[in-house]
Every structure is written in C-alpha cells, then in structure tokens.
PDB file of C-alpha atoms in Angstrom:
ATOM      1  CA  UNK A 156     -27.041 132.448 -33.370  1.00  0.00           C
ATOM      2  CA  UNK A 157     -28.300 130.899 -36.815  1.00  0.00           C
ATOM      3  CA  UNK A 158     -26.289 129.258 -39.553  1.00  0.00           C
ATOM      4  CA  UNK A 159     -25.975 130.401 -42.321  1.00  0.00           C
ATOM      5  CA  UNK A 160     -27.673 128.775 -44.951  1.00  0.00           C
ATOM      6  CA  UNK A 161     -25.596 127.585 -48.210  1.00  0.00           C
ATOM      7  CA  UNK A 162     -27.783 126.514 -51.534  1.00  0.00           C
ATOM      8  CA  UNK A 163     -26.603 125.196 -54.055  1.00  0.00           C
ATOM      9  CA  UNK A 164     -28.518 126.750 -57.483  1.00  0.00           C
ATOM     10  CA  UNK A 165     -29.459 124.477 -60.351  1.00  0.00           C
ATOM     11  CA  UNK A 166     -32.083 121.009 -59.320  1.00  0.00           C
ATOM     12  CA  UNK A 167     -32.299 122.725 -56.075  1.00  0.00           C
ATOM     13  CA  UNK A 168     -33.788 125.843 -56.392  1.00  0.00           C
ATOM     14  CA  UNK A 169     -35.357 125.400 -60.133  1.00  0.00           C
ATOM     15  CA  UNK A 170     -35.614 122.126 -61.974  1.00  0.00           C
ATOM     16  CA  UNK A 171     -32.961 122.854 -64.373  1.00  0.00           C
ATOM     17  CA  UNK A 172     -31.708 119.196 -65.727  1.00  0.00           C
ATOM     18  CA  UNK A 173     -34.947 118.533 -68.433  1.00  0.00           C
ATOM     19  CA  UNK A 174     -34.426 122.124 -70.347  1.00  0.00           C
ATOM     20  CA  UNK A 175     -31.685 124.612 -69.197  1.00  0.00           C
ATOM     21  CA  UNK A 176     -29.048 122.163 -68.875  1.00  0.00           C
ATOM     22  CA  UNK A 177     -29.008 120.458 -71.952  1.00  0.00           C
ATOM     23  CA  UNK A 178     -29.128 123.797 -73.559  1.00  0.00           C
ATOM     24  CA  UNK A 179     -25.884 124.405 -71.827  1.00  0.00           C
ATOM     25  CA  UNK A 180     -24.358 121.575 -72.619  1.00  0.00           C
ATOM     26  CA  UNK A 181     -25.169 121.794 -76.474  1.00  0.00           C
ATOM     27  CA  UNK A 182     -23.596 125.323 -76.272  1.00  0.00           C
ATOM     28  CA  UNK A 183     -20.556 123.539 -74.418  1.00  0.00           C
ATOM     29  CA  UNK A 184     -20.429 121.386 -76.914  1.00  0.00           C
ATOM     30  CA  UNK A 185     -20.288 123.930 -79.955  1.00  0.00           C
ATOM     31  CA  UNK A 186     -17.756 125.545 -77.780  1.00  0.00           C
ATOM     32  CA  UNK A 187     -15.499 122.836 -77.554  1.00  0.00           C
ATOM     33  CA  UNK A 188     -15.610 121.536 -81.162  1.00  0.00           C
ATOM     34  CA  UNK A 189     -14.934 125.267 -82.792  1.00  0.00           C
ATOM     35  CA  UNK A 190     -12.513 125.702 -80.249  1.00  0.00           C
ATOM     36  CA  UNK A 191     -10.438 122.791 -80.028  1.00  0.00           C
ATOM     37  CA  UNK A 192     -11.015 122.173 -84.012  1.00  0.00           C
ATOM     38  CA  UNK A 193     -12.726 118.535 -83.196  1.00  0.00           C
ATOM     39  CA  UNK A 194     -16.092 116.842 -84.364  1.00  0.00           C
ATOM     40  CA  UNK A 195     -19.356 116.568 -82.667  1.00  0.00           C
ATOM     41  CA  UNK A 196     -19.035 113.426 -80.698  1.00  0.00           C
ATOM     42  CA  UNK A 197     -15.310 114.136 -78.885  1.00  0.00           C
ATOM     43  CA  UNK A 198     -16.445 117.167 -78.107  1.00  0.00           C
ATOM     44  CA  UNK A 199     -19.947 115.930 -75.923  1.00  0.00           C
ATOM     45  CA  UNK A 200     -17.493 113.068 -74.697  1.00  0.00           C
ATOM     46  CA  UNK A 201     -15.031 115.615 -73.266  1.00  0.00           C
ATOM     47  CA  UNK A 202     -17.527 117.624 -72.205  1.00  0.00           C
ATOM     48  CA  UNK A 203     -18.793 115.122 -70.131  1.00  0.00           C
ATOM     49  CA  UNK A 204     -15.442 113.903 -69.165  1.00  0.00           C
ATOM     50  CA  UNK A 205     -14.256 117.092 -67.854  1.00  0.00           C
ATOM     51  CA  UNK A 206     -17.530 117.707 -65.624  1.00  0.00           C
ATOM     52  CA  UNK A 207     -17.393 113.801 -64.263  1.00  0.00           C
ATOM     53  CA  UNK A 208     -13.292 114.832 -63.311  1.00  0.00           C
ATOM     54  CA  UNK A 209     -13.506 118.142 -62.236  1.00  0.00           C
ATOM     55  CA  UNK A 210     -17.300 118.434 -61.125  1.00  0.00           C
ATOM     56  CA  UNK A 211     -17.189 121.592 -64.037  1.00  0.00           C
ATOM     57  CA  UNK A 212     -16.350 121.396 -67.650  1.00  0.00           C
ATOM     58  CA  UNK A 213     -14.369 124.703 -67.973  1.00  0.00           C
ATOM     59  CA  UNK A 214     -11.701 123.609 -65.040  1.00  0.00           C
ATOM     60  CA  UNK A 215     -10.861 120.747 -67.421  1.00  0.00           C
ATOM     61  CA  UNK A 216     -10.777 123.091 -70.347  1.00  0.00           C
ATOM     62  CA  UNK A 217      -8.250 125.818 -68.556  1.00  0.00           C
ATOM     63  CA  UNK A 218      -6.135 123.560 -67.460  1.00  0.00           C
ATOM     64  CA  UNK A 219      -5.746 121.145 -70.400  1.00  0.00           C
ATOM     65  CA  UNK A 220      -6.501 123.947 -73.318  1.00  0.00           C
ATOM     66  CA  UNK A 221      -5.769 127.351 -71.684  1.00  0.00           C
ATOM     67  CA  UNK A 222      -9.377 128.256 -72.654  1.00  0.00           C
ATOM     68  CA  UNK A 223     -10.341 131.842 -71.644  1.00  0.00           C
ATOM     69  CA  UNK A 224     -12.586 131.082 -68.409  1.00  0.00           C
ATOM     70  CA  UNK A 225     -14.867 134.609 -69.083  1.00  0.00           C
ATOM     71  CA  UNK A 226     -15.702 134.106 -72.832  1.00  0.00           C
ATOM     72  CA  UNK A 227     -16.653 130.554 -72.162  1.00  0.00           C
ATOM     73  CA  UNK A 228     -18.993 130.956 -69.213  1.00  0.00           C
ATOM     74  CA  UNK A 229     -20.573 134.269 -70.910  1.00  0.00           C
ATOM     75  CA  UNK A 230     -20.526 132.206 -74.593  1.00  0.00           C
ATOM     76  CA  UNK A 231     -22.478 128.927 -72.886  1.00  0.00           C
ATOM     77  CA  UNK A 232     -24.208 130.435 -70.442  1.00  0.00           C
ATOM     78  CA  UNK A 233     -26.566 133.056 -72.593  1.00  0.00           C
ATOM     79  CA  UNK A 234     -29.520 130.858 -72.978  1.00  0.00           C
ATOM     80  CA  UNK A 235     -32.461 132.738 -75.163  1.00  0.00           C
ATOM     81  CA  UNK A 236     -35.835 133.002 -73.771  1.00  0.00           C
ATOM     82  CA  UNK A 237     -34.883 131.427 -70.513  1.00  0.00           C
ATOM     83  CA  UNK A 238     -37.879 133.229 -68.580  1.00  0.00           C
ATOM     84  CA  UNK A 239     -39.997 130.797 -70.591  1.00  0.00           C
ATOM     85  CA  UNK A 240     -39.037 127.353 -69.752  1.00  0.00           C
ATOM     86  CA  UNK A 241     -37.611 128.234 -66.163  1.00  0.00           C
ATOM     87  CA  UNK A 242     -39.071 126.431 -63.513  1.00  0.00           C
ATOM     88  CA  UNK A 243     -39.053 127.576 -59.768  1.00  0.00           C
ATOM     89  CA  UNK A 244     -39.185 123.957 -57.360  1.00  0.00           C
ATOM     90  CA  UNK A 245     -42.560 124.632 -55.587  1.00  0.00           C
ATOM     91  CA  UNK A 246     -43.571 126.851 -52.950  1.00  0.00           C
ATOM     92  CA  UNK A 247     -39.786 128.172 -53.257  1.00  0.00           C
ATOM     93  CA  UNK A 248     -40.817 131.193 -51.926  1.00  0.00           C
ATOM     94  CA  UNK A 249     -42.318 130.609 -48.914  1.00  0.00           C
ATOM     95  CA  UNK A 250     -38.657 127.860 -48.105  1.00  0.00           C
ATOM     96  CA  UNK A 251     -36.973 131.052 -48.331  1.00  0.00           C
ATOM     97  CA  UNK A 252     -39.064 132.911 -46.411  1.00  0.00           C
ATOM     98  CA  UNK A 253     -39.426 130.395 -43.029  1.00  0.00           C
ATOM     99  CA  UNK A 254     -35.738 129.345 -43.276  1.00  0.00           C
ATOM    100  CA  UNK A 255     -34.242 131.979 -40.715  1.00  0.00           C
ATOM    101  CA  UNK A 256     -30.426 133.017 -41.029  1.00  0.00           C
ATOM    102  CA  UNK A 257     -28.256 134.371 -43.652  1.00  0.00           C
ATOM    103  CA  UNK A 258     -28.781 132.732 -46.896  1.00  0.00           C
ATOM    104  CA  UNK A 259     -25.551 132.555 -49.837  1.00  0.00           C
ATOM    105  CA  UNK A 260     -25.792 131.033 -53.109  1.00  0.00           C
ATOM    106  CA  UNK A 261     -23.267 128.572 -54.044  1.00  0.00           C
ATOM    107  CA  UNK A 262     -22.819 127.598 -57.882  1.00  0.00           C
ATOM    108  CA  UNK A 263     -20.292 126.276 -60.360  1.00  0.00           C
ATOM    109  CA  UNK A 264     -22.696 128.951 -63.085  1.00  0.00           C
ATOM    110  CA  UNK A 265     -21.392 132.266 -63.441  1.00  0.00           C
ATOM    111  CA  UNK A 266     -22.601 135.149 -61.796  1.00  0.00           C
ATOM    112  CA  UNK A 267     -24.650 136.539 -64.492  1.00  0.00           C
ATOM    113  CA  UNK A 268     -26.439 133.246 -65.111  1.00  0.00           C
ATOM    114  CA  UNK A 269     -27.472 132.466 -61.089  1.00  0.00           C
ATOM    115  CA  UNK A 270     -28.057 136.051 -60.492  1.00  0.00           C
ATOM    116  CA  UNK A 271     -30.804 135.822 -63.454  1.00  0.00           C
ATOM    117  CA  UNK A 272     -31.842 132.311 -62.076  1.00  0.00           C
ATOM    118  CA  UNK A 273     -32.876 133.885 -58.810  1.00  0.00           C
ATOM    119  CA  UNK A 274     -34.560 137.328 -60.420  1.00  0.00           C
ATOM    120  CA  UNK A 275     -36.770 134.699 -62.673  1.00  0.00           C
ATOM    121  CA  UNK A 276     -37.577 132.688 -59.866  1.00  0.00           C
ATOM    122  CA  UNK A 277     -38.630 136.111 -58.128  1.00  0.00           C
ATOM    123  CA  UNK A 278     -36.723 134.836 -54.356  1.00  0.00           C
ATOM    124  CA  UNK A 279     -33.653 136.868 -55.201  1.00  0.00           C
ATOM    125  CA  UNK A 280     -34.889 139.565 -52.278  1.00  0.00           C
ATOM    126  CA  UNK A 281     -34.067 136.455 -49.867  1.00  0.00           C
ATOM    127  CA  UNK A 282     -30.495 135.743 -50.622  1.00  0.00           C
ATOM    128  CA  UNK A 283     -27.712 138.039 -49.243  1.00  0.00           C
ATOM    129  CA  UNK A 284     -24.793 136.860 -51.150  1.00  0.00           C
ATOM    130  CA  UNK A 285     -24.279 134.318 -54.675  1.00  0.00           C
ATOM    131  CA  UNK A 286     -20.955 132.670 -54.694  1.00  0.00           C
ATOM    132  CA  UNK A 287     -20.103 132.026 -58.075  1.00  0.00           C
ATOM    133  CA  UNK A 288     -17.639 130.226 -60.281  1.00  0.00           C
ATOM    134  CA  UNK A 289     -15.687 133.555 -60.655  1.00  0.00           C
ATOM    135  CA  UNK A 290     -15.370 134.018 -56.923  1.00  0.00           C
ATOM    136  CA  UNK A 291     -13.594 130.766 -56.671  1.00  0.00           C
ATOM    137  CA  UNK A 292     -11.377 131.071 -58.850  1.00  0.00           C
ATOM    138  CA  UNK A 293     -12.677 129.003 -61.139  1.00  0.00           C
ATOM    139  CA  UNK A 294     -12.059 125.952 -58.785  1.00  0.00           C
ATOM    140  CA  UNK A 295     -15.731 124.343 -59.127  1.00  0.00           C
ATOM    141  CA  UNK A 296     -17.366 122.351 -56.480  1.00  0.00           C
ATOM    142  CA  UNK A 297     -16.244 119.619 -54.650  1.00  0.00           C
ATOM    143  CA  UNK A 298     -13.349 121.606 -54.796  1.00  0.00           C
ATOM    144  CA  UNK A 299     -11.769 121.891 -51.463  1.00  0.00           C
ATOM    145  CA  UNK A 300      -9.966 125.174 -51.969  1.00  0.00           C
ATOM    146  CA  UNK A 301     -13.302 126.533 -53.607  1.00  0.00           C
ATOM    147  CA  UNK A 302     -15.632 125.771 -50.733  1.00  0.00           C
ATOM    148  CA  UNK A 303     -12.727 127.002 -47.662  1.00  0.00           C
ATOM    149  CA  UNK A 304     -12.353 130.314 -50.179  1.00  0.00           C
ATOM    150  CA  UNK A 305     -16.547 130.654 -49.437  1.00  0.00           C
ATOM    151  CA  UNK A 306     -16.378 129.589 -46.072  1.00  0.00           C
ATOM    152  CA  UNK A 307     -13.162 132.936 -45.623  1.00  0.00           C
ATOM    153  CA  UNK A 308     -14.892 135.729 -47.766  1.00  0.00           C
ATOM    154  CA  UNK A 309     -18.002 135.651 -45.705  1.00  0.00           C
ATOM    155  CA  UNK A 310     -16.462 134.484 -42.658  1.00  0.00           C
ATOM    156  CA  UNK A 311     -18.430 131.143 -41.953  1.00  0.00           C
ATOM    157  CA  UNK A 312     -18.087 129.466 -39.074  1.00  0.00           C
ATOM    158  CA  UNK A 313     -21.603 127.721 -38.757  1.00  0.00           C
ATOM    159  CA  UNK A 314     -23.782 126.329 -41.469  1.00  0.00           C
ATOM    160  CA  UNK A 315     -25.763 124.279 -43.156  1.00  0.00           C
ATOM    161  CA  UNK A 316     -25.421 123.618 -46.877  1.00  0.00           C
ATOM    162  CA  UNK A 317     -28.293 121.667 -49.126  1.00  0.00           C
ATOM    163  CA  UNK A 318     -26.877 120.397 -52.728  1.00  0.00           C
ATOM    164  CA  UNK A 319     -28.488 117.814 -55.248  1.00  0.00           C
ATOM    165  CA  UNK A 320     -24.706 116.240 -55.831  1.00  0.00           C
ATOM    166  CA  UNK A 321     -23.531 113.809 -52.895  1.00  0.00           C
ATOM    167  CA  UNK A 322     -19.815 114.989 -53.830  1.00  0.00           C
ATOM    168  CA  UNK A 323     -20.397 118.898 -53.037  1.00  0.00           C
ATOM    169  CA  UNK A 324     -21.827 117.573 -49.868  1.00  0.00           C
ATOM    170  CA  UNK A 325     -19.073 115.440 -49.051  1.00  0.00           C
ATOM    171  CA  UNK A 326     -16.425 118.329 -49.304  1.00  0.00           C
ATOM    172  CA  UNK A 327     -19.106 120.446 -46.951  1.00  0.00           C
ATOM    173  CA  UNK A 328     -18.508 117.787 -44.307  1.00  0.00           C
ATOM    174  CA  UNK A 329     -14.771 117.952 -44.565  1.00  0.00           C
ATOM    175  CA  UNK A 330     -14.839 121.521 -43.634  1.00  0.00           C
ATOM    176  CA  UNK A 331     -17.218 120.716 -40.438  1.00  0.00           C
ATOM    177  CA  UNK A 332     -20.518 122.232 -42.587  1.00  0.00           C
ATOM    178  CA  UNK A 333     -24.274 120.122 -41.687  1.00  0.00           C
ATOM    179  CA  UNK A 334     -25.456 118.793 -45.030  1.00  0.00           C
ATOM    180  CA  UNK A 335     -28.177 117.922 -46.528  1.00  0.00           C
ATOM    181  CA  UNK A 336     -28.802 115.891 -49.870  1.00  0.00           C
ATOM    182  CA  UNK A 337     -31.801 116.689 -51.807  1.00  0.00           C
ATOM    183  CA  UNK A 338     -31.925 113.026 -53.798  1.00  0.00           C
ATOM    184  CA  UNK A 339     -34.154 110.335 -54.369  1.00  0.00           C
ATOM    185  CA  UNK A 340     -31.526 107.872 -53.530  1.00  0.00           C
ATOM    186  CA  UNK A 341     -32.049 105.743 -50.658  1.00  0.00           C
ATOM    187  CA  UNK A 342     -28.675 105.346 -49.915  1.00  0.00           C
ATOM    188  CA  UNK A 343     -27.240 106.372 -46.272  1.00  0.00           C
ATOM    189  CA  UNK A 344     -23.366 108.107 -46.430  1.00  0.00           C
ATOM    190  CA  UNK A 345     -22.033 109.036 -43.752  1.00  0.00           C
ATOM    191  CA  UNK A 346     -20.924 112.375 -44.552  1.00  0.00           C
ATOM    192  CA  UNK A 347     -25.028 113.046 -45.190  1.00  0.00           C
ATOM    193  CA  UNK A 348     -26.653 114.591 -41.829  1.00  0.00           C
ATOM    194  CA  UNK A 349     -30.337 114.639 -43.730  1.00  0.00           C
ATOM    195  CA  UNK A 350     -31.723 112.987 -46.894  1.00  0.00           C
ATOM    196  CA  UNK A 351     -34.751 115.316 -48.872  1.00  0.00           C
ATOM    197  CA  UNK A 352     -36.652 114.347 -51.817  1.00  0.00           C
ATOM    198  CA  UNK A 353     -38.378 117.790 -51.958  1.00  0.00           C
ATOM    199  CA  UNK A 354     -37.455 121.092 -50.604  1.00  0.00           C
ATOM    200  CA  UNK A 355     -40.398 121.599 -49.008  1.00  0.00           C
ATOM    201  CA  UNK A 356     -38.975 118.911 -46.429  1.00  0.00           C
ATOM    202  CA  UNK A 357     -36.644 121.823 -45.096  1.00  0.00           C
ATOM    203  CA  UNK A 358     -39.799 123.359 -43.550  1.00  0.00           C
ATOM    204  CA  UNK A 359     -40.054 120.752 -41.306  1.00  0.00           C
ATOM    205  CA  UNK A 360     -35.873 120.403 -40.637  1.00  0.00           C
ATOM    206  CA  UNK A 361     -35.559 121.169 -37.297  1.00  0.00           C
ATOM    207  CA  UNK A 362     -32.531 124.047 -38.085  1.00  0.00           C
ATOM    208  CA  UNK A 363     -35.361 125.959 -39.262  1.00  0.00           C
ATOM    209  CA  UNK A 364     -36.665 126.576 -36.100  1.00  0.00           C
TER     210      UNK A 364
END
C-alpha cells in the first residue's frame, strides 16, 4: 500500500517568499493598522509576531482581536495579477507525476488562494485533496490539533509529509508521519527522516518507488 503524500504549498511547490509573500504581508499589514486603528510599524511588528507565535498571523489576530477569520484571509489573500509573477519550482510536474500514492495539500492559505496556486502552476490534476486553513479550524500549522484533524478527515494512517518549515515537520513526527525538510540548512534534527535542497531530490527518495 502507498502513503499518502502530504505537501505543504508555498516555497515548496512555487517559490513564493521573493514576490507573493511580501505582497501578503503588506496587505496583512494594511489589515492590521485599519483594523486595530495603529500605525505602520506596530502593525508589520505584530504581524510578524503573531506568525513567529502561532506559525499564522490570523490565529494571533482571532484570538487577541476577535478578527473575522473569512474577511481577513479573502481581504489579504487577493493578490492582482498573480499569474504573472508565479513561479512553479522546476520540473514540478513531472515530481507529481512519478511520486505514486494519494497526494493532499496542506496549507495555512485559504482555500481559494492554494486552489489558484495549483491551477497556475497547471499540477492541480495531480492532487486529490487541499487541506486548508478553513478545514482546520483556523488552527495553522505546527498546530497539533490542526495536523490530527487532517490526519481524521481523510483517514491517514501512513504518510509522508515534505514542508520548507522544520516546525510543521516536527508536529508530523509527533503524530508518527515520515518527514522530509526541503532546506538548505545543514543541520541534522532528529525528528527529520530526509534533508532536500530541491524537489527534484524526491525523484530519487526511495518512497517513490
């Protein structure tokens, strides 16, 4: 039997940190400050605190702030002319394609945003389910309760999850999951099974066989 395959989305999939995410975070940022009536600069640093605490701004902002979850993620997440600056990691495609077992999606974005992600970077055909921030009840990864709420609505009992962000990964392990880091970090944890620098590397991971 294969294992099902867990990805996370954004700098694993598609190089999002250089463009898409600091579009996101300026809209976070506008957000905050019109919302919360503050200036500029507490805004980007609570922002940033929020995401370094909770691993996703908005669980910071419902719990401290009440902040409607839906109109924030639909409000920061719109990003004009995204099909021009997206950018698939390479040979994406053919990953997909060799990796054999059910593949899901796993993303603090909302659904709109990774389901758009995928469509742009023309491999949504290969993915049978995206787990999004909505699903979990807005508990963002390395939530436990968000990743054993994945593991229950598609009934998981053997996988294999690839994330750029060691602290996903380290949740993954808790719950008995193989994981693999996609980093440039030379640095051995021992909740980290395999170490990529590229994606491509998967081709040659052994569970793809």
């Amino acid at each position: 039997m294969n294992a099902t395959w867990i990805f996370d989305l954004d700098d694993t999939l598609h190089y999002a940190k250089k463009k898409i995410i600091p579009l996101i975070n300026q809209r976070m940022n506008q957000y905050i400050q019109s919302h919360l009536k503050i200036n500029k600069v507490d805004a980007n640093r609570l922002r940033q605190q929020y995401w370094d605490q909770f691993g996703a701004t908005l669980k910071g902002l419902i719990e401290n702030y009440q902040i409607d979850p839906n109109h924030f993620l639909k409000t920061t997440h719109q990003i004009r002319n995204i099909k021009q600056i997206i950018e698939p990691v390479s040979h994406l495609k053919k990953i997909l394609q060799t990796i054999k077992g059910k593949k899901i999606l796993y993303t603090n974005a909302p659904k709109s945003y990774a389901s758009n992600i995928i469509k742009l970077c023309n491999v949504d055909y290969y993915f049978d389910n995206i787990f999004s921030i909505e699903n979990s009840k807005f508990q963002p990864k390395p939530s436990l309760n968000g990743m054993k709420m994945l593991l229950a609505k598609y009934k998981i009992k053997k996988a294999i999850y690839i994330d750029d962000k060691k602290e996903n990964l380290k949740t993954a392990h808790q719950l008995g999951l193989k994981t693999i880091w996609l980093n440039h970090e030379n640095k051995k944890l021992r909740y980290i099974d395999r170490r990529i620098v590229n994606l491509n590397d998967l081709l040659k991971h052994p569970y793809c066989n």
